[in-house]
Short mmCIF file of C-alpha atoms and ligand atoms in Angstrom, two decimals:
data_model
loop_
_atom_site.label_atom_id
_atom_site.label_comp_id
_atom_site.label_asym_id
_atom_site.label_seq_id
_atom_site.Cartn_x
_atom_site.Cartn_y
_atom_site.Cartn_z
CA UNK A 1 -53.52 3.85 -37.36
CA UNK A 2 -51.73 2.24 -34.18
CA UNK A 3 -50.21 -0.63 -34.85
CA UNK A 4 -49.93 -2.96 -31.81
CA UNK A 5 -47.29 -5.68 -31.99
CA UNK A 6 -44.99 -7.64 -29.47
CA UNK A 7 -42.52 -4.97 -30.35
CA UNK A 8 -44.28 -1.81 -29.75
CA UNK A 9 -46.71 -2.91 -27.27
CA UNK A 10 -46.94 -0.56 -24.13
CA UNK A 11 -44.98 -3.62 -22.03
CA UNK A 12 -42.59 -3.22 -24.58
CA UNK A 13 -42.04 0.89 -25.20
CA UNK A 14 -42.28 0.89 -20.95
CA UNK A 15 -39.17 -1.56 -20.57
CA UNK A 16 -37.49 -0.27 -23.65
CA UNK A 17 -37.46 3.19 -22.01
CA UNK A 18 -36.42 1.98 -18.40
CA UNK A 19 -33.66 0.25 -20.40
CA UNK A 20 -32.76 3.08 -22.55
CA UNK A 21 -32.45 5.18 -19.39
CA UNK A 22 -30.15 2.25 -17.67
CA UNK A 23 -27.39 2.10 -21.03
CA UNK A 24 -27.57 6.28 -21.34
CA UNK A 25 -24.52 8.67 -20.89
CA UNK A 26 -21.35 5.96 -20.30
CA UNK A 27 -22.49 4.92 -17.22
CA UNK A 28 -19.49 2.48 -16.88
CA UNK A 29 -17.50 4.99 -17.29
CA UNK A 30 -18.72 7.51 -13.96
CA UNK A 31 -18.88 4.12 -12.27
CA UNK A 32 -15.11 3.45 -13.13
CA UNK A 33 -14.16 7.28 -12.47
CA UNK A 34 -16.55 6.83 -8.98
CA UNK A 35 -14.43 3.84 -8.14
CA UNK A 36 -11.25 5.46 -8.59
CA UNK A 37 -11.81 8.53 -6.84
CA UNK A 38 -13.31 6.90 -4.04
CA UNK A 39 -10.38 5.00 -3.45
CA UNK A 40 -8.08 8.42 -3.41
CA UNK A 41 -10.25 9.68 -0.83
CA UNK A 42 -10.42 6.64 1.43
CA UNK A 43 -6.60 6.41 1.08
CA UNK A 44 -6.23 10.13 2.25
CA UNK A 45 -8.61 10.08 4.88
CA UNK A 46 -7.86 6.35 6.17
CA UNK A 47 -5.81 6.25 9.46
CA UNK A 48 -4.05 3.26 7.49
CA UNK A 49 -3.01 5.69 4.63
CA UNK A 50 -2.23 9.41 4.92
CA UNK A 51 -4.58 9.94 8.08
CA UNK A 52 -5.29 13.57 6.69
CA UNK A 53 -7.95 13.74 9.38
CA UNK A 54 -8.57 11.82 12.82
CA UNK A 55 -9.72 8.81 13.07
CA UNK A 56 -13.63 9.23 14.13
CA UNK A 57 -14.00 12.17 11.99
CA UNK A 58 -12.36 10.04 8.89
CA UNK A 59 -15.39 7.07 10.35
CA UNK A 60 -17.88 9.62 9.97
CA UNK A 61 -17.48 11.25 6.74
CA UNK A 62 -16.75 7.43 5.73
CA UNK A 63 -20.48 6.57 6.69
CA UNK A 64 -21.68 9.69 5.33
CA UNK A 65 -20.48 9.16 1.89
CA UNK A 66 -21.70 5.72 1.41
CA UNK A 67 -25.13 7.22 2.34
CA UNK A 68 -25.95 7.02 -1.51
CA UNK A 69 -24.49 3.44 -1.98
CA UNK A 70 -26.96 2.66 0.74
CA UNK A 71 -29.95 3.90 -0.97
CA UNK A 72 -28.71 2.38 -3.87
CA UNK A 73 -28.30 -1.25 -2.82
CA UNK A 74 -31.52 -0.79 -0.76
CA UNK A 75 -33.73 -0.28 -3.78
CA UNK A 76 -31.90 -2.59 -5.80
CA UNK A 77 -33.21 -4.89 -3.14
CA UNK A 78 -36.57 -4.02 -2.51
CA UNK A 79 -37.31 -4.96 -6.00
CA UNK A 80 -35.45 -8.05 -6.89
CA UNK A 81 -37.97 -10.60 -5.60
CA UNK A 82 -40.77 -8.97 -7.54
CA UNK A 83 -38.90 -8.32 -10.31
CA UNK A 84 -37.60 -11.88 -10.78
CA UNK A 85 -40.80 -13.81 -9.79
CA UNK A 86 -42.69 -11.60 -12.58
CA UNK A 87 -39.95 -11.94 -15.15
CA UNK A 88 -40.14 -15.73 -13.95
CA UNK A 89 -44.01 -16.38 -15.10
CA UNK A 90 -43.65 -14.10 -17.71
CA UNK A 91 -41.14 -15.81 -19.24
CA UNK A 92 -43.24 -19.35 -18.60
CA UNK A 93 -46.41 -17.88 -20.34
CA UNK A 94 -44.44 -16.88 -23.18
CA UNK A 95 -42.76 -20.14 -23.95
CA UNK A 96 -46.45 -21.52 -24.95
CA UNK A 97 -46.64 -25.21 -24.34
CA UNK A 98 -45.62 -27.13 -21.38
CA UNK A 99 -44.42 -29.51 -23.40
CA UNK A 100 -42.00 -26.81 -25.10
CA UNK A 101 -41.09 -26.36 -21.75
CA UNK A 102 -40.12 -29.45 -20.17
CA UNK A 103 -37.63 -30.60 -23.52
CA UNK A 104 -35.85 -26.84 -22.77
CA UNK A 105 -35.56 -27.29 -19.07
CA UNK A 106 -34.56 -30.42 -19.28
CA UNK A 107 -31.36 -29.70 -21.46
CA UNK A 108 -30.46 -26.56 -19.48
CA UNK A 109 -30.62 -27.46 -16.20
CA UNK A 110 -27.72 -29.18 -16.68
CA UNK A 111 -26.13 -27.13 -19.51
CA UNK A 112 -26.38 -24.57 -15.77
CA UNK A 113 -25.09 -27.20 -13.94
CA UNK A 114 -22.27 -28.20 -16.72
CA UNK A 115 -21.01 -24.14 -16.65
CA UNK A 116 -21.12 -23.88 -13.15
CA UNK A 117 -18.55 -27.04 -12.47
CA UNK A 118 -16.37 -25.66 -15.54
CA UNK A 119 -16.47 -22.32 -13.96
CA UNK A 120 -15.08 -23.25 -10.44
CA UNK A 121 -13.09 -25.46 -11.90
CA UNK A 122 -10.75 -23.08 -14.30
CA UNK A 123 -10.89 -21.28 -10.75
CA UNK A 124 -9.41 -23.94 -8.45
CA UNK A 125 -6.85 -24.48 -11.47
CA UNK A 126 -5.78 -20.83 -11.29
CA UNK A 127 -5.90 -20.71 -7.64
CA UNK A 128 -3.54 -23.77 -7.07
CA UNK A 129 -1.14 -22.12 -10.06
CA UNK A 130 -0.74 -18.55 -8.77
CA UNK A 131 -0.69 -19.89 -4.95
CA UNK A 132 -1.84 -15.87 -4.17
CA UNK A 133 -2.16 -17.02 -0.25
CA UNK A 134 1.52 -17.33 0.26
CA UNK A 135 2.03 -13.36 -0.73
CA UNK A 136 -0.02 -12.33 2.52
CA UNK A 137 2.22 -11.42 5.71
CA UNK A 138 0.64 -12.64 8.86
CA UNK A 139 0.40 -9.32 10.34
CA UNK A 140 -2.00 -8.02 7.76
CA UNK A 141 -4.16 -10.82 8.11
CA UNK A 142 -4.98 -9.44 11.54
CA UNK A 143 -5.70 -6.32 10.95
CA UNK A 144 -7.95 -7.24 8.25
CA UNK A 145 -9.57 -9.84 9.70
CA UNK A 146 -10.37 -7.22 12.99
CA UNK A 147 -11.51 -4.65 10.80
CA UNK A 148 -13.36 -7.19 8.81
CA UNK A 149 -15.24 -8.73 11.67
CA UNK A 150 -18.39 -6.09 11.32
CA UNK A 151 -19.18 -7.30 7.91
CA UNK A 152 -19.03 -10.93 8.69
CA UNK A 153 -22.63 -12.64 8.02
CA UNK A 154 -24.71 -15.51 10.39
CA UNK A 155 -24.70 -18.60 9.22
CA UNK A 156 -27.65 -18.69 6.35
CA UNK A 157 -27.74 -22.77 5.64
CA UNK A 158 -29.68 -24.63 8.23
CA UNK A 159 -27.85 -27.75 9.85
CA UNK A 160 -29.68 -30.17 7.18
CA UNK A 161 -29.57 -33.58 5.62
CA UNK A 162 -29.58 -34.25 2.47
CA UNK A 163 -33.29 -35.06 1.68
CA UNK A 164 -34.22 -32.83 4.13
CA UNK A 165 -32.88 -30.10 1.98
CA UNK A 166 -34.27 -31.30 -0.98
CA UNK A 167 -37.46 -31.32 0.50
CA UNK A 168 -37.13 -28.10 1.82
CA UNK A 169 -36.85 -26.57 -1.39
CA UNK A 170 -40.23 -26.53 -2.01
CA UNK A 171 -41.55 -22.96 -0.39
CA UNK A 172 -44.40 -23.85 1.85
CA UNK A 173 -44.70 -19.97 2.85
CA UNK A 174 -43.86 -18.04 -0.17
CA UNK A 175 -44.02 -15.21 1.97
CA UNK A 176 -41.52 -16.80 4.44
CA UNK A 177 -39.19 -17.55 1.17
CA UNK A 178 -39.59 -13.82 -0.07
CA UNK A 179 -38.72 -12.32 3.00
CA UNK A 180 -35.75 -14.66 3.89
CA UNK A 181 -34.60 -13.87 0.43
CA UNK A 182 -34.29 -17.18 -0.46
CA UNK A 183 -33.93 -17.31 -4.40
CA UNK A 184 -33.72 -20.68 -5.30
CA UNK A 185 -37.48 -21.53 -3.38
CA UNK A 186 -38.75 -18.33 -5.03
CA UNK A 187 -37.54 -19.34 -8.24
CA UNK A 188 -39.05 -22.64 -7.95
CA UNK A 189 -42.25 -21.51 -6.65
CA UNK A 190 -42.88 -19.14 -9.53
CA UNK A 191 -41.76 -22.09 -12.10
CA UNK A 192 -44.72 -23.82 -10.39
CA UNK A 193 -46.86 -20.65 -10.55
CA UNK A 194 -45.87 -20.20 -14.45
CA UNK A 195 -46.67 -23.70 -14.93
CA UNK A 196 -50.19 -23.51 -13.60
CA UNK A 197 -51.01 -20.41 -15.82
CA UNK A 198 -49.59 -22.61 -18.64
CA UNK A 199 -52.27 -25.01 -17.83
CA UNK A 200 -55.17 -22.50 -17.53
CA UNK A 201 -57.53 -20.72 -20.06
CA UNK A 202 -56.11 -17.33 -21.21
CA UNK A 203 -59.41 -15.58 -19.71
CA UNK A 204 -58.82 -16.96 -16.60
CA UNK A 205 -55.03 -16.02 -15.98
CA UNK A 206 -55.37 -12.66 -17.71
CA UNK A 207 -55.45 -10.36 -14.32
CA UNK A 208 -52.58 -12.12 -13.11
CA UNK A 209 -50.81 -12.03 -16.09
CA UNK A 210 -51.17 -8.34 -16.36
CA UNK A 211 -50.19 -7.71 -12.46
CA UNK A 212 -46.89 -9.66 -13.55
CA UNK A 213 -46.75 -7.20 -16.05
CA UNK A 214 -47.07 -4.37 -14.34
CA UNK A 215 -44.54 -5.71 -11.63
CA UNK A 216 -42.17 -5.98 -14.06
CA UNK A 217 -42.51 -2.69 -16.00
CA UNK A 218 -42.71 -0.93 -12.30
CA UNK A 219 -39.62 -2.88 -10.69
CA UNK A 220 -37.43 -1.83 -13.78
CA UNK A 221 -38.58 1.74 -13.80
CA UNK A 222 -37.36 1.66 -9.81
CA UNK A 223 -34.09 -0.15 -11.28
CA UNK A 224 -33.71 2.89 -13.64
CA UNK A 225 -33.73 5.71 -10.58
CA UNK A 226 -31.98 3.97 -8.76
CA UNK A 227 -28.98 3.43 -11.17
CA UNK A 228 -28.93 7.58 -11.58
CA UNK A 229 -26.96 7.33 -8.34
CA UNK A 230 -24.85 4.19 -9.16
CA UNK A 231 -21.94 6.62 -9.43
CA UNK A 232 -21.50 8.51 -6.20
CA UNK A 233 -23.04 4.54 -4.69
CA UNK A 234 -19.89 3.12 -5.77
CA UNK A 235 -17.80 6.00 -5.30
CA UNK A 236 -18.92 6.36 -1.15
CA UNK A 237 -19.14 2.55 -0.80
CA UNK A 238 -15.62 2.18 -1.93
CA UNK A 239 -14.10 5.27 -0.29
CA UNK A 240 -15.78 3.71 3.13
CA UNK A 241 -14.37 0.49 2.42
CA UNK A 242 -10.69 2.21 1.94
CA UNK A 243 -11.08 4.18 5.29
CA UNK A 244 -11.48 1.21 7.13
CA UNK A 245 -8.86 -0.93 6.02
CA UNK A 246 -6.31 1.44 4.14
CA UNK A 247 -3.94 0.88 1.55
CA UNK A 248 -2.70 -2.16 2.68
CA UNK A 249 -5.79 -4.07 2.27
CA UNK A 250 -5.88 -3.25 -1.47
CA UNK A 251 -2.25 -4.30 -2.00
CA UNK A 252 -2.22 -7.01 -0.24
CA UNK A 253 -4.35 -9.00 -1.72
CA UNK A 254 -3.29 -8.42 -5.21
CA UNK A 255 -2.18 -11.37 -6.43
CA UNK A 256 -5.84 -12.68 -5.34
CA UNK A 257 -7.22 -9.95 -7.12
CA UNK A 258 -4.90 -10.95 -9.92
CA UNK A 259 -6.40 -14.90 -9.35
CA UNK A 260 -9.84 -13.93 -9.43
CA UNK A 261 -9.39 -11.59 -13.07
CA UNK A 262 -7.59 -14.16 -14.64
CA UNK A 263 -10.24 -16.64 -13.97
CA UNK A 264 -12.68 -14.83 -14.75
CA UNK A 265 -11.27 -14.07 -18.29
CA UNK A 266 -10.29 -18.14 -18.68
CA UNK A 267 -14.53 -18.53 -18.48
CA UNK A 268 -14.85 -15.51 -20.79
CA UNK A 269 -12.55 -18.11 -23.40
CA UNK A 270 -14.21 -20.95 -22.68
CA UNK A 271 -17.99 -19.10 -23.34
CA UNK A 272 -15.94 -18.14 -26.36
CA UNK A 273 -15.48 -21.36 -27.75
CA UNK A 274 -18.85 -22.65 -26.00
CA UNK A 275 -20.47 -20.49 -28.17
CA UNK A 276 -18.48 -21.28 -31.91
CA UNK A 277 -18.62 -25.21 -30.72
CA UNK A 278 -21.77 -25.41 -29.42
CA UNK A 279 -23.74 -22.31 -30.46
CA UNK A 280 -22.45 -22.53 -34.28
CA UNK A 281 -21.89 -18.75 -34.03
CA UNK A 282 -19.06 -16.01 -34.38
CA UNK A 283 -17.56 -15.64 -30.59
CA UNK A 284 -16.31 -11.74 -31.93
CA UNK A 285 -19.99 -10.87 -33.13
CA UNK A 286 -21.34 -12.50 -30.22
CA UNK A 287 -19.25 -10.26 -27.88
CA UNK A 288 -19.90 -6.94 -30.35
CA UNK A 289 -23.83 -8.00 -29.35
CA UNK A 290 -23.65 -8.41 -25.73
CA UNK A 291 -21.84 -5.32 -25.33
CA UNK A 292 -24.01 -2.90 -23.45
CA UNK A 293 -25.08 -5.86 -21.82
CA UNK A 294 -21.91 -6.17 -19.92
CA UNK A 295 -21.45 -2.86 -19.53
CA UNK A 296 -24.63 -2.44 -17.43
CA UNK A 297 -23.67 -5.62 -15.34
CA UNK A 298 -20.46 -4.20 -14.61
CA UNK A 299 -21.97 -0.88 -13.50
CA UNK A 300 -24.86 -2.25 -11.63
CA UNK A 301 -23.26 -5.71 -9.97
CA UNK A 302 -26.37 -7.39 -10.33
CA UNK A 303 -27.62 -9.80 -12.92
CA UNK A 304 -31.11 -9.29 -11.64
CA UNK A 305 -31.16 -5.64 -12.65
CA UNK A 306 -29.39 -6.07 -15.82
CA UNK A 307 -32.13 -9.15 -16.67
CA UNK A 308 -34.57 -7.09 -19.14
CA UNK A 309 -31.96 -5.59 -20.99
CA UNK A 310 -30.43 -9.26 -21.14
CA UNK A 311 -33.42 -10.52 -22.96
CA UNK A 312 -33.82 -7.89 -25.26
CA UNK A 313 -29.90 -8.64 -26.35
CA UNK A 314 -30.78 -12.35 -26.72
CA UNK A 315 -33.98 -11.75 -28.85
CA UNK A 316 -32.94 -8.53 -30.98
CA UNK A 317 -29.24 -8.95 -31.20
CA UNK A 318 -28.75 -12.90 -30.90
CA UNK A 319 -32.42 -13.50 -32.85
CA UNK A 320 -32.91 -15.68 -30.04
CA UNK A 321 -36.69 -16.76 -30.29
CA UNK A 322 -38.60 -14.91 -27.12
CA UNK A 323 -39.96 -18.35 -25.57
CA UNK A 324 -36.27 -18.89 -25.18
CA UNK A 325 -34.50 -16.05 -24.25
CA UNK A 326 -37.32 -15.39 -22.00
CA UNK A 327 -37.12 -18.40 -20.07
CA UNK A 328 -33.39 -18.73 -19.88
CA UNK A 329 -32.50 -15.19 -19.21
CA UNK A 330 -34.63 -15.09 -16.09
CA UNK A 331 -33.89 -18.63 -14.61
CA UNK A 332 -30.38 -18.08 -15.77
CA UNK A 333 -29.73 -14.72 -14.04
CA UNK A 334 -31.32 -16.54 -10.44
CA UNK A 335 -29.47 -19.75 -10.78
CA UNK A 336 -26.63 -19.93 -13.29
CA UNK A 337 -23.99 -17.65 -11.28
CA UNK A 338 -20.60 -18.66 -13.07
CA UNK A 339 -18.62 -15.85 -12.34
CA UNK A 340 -19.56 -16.09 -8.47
CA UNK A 341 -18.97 -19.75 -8.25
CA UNK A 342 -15.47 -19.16 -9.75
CA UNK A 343 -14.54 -16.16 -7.50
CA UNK A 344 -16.30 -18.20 -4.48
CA UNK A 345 -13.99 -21.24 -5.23
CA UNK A 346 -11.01 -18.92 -5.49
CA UNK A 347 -11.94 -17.28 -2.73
CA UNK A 348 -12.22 -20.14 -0.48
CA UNK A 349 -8.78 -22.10 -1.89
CA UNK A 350 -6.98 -17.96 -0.93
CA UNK A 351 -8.25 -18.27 2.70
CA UNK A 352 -7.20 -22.01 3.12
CA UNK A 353 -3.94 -21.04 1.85
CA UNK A 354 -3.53 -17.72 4.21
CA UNK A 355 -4.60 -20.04 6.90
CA UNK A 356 -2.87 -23.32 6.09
CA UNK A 357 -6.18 -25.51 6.28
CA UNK A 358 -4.97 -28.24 3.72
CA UNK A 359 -7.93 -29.56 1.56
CA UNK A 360 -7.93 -33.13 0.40
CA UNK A 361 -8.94 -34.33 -3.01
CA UNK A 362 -12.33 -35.50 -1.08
CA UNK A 363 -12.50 -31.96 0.41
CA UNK A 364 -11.54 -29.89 -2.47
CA UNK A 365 -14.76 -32.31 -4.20
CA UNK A 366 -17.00 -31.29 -1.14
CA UNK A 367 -15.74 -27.55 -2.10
CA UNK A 368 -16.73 -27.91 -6.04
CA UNK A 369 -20.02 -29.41 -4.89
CA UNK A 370 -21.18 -26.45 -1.94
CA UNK A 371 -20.09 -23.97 -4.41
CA UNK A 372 -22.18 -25.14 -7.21
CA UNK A 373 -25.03 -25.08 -4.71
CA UNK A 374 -24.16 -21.48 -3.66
CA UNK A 375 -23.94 -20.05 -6.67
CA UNK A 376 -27.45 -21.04 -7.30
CA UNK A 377 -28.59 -20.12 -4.21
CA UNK A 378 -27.23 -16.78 -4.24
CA UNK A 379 -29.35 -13.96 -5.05
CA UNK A 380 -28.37 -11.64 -8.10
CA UNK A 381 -27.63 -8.87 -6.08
CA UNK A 382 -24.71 -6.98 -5.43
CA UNK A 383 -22.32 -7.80 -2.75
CA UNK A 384 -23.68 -10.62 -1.81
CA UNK A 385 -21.41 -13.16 -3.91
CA UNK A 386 -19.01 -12.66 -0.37
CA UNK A 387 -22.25 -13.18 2.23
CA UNK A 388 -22.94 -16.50 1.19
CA UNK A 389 -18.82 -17.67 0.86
CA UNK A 390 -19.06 -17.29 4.71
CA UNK A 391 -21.51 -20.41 4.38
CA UNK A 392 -18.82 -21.90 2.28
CA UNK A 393 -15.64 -21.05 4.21
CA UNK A 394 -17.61 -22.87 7.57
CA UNK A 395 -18.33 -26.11 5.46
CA UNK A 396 -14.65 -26.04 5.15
CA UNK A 397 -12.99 -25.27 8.45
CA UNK A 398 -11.90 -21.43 7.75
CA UNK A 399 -12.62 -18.64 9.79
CA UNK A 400 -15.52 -16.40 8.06
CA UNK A 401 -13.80 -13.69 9.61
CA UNK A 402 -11.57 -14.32 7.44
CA UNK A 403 -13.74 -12.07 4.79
CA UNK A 404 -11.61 -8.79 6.37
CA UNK A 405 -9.34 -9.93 4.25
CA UNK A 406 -10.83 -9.99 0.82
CA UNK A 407 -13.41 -7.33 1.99
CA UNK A 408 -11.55 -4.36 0.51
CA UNK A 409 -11.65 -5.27 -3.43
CA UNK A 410 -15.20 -7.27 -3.30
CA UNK A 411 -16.71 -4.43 -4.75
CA UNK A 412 -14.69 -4.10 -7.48
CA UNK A 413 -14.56 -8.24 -8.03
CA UNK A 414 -18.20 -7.88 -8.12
CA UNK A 415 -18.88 -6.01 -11.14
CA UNK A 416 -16.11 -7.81 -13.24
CA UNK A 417 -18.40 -11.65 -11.61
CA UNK A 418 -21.60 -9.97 -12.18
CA UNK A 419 -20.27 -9.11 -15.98
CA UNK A 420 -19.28 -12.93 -16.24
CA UNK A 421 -22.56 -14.38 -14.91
CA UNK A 422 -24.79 -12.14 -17.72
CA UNK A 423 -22.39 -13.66 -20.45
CA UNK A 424 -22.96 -17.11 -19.31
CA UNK A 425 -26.46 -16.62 -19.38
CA UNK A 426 -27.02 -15.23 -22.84
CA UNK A 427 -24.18 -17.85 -24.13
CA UNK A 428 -27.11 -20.24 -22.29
CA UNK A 429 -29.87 -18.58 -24.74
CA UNK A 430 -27.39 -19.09 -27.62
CA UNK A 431 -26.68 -22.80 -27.13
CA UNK A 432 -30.43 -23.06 -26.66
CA UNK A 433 -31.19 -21.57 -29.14
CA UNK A 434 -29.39 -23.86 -31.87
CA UNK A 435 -30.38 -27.15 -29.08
CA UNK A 436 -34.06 -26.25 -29.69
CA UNK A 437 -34.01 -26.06 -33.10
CA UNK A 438 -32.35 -29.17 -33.53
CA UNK A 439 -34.97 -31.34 -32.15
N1 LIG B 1 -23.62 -9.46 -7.84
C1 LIG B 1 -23.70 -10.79 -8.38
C2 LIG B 1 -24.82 -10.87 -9.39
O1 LIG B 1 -25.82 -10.22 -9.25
C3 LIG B 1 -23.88 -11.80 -7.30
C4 LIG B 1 -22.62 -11.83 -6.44
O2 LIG B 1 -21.69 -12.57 -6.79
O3 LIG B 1 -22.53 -11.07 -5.47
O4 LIG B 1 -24.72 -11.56 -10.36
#
C-alpha cells in the first residue's frame, strides 16, 4: 500500500515538515513588526534618544532583551557547518555521474563568479552616484565609531601570498576548517568528499550517505525551533543596537541605507533580465515562484538556513531537475553571495568617502577583486556580511572601527542581502537549468 518515491520518502516528508514549520503564520511579518518595535524601545530607552531611564539600567535591559537574538544566532550557528557539508554531498550523490558533474561546475563557477563582479559593480556605480559619505557630520562619526569599537572583529585573513592562499585552500584538518568556520575549505572539502562517494559502489557509501541524511533532516529540524524565536531575536537585537547608538545612528546613515536598497534592487533587475535572456523564462512567474523563498531569507538573514526550502522552490516550482538544483542551491548559498558583495563594496566606497581615503582606478580594481573573494568566503550566516568587510576595509586603508558607523542598520541590510543572495542562487539553478539541457 505505501508507496515510496523521491517525493514522499521519509527524507522528504522530514524536510518538507521542518520547511512547512519555517514558511507558517507570516513570519516576515512578526519579524518586520519585531524590527519596528524594537527600534521604539531602543529610541526611548537610549541615552542618545529620550533617555526614559539611566544609562546602565537602559545597558542592562538592552542585554537582556537581545538574550533571545542570542540563542537565536547561536543555534543558527551550531548547525551551519553540518548542515551545509551534508546538503554539500548530498547534493553530489544526487547529480549521478562525475562526468555530469564536471560540464555543470565548470559553467557555474564562473556564471558565480560573472554575478558576483556584476553585483559589486551596480554597487560601486550607485555608491559613486549618490556620494552618501558626504551627508555624515564629523561629529557623529565619533560617536559611532566609539560606540562601535566593541563590535569590531580581528583580522580573519592571514598575511598570505598569492599561491600560498591558493594552496591553503585545501583543508588539511577538516576539523581545524570546521571550527575556524572557514566555508570556502569546508565547501571544498565536502566537494572532494561528494566526489569520492561518486566514485564508490552504492553498498559501500550507503552508511555515510544515510548519516548525511540524517544531518541534514536533524540540522533543519534545529533551524525550525530556532526560527520560533526569530521575532523577539530581531526585535531585542535591534532594540540593543538602538540603545547603544540612538537615533542618530539610524538617521545618519540614511542615504547609505538608501545606497545599499537601491543596489540591491538594480541586481534584483538585472536577475530579472538574467533570467528572460538567459534562463528563457517569465521574470514575473519566476518572482511569483520564489516567493516564500525570499520571504524566509528575509526573516532568517541566512542563506544557509533558507537552503532546503531553496531547493525545493528550484525543483517543484522552477521544474529544475534535482541533480541541478541540488548541486547549485547548496554550493550557491556557500559561495555565490551577491547581495553581500554589493553591500560590502558599498560599504567600503561609504567609509572611504566619510574618511576621505581616495581610491584609484588600480585600488577601486583591488576593491572589486577582495570583495569577490569575501563574498565567497563568507559564511551564510547572519550578521556576518559586516565581520568579514573589516578584512576588506584593512586591505584598503580604512579604519575597521569604522563599522560604528554602519553598525546600527546592519541588521536590517542583512535580511534585504540575504533575500538578494537566495535569488541569485535559484536564478543560478534557472540558467542551469536551460545551460544543461542545451548540451
Ligand atoms: N546573512 C548573509 C547570508 O546568509 C550573509 C551576510 O551578508 O551577512 O546570506
Amino acid at each position: 500500500m505505501v508507496k515510496t518515491s523521491s517525493k514522499s520518502s521519509p527524507r522528504r516528508q522530514s524536510l518538507n515538515k521542518s520547511i512547512r514549520a519555517l514558511i507558517a503564520q507570516h513570519l516576515w511579518l512578526k519579524i518586520l513588526i519585531g524590527m519596528g518595535l524594537g527600534i521604539a524601545l531602543g529610541l526611548t530607552l537610549s541615552p542618545a534618544g529620550l533617555a526614559l531611564v539611566p544609562e546602565s539600567l537602559a545597558q542592562d535591559i538592552g542585554s537582556w532583551v537581545a538574550l533571545p537574538g542570542r540563542i537565536f544566532l547561536g543555534l543558527i550557528q551550531m548547525v551551519i557547518v553540518p548542515l551545509i557539508i551534508c546538503s554539500i554531498i548530498l547534493g553530489i550523490t544526487t547529480s549521478g555521474s562525475l562526468e555530469f558533474l564536471k560540464t555543470m561546475g565548470l559553467r557555474i563557477v564562473p556564471y558565480f563568479v560573472f554575478t558576483t563582479a556584476l553585483s559589486i559593480s551596480i554597487g560601486l556605480i550607485v555608491v559613486n552616484v549618490i556620494k552618501p559619505g558626504s551627508f555624515i557630520d564629523a561629529g557623529f562619526v565619533e560617536t559611532a565609531m566609539s560606540s562601535g569599537q566593541g563590535h569590531v572583529p580581528a583580522k580573519t585573513f592571514e598575511d598570505l601570498t598569492i599561491p600560498e592562499r591558493i594552496a591553503n585552500l585545501i583543508p588539511t584538518n577538516f576539523t581545524q576548517a570546521s571550527l575556524d568556520r572557514d566555508m570556502l575549505k569546508i565547501v571544498i572539502g565536502s566537494i572532494i568528499l561528494g566526489i569520492v562517494m561518486l566514485s564508490l559502489k552504492q553498498a559501500i557509501t550507503k552508511p555515510f550517505n544515510d548519516l548525511c541524511v540524517f544531518g541534514q533532516i536533524a540540522t533543519m529540524r534545529i533551524i525550525s525551533w530556532a526560527m520560533v524565536i526569530a521575532p523577539y531575536a530581531v526585535f531585542g537585537l535591534i532594540c540593543e543596537i538602538v540603545i547603544k547608538i540612538g537615533f542618530d545612528a539610524l538617521a545618519g546613515v540614511g542615504m547609505y541605507f538608501i545606497s545599499v536598497l537601491a543596489g540591491l534592487l538594480l541586481m534584483l533587475c538585472a536577475y530579472l533580465l538574467i533570467i528572460s535572456l538567459i534562463g528563457g523564462r517569465n521574470p514575473i512567474t519566476f518572482l511569483k515562484s520564489i516567493r516564500e523563498v525570499q520571504l524566509l531569507a528575509f526573516s532568517t538573514s541566512s542563506s544557509a538556513a533558507v537552503m532546503p526550502l531553496s531547493i525545493q522552490a528550484a525543483e517543484e516550482k522552477l521544474k529544475v531537475r534535482p541533480e541541478i538544483a541540488r548541486f547549485v542551491v547548496p554550493l550557491g548559498a556557500t559561495i555565490n553571495m551577491d547581495g553581500t558583495a554589493l553591500y560590502q563594496g558599498v560599504a567600503a566606497i561609504f567609509l572611504c568617502q566619510i574618511f576621505g581615503v581616495d581610491l584609484s582606478a588600480g585600488e577601486t580594481a583591488i576593491l572589486l577583486l577582495t570583495t569577490i573573494g569575501a563574498s565567497i568566503g563568507t559564511p551564510a550566516t547572519p550578521g556576518v556580511g559586516i565581520i568579514v568587510l573589516a578584512t576588506i576595509l584593512i586591505g584598503i586603508g580604512v579604519p575597521p572601527e569604522g563599522i560604528g558607523i554602519i553598525l546600527g542598520v546592519d541588521r536590517i541590510l542583512d535580511m534585504c542581502r540575504t533575500t538578494i543572495n537566495v535569488t541569485g542562487d535559484l536564478t543560478a539553478t534557472a540558467v542551469m537549468e536551460r545551460w544543461m539541457k542545451k548540451k
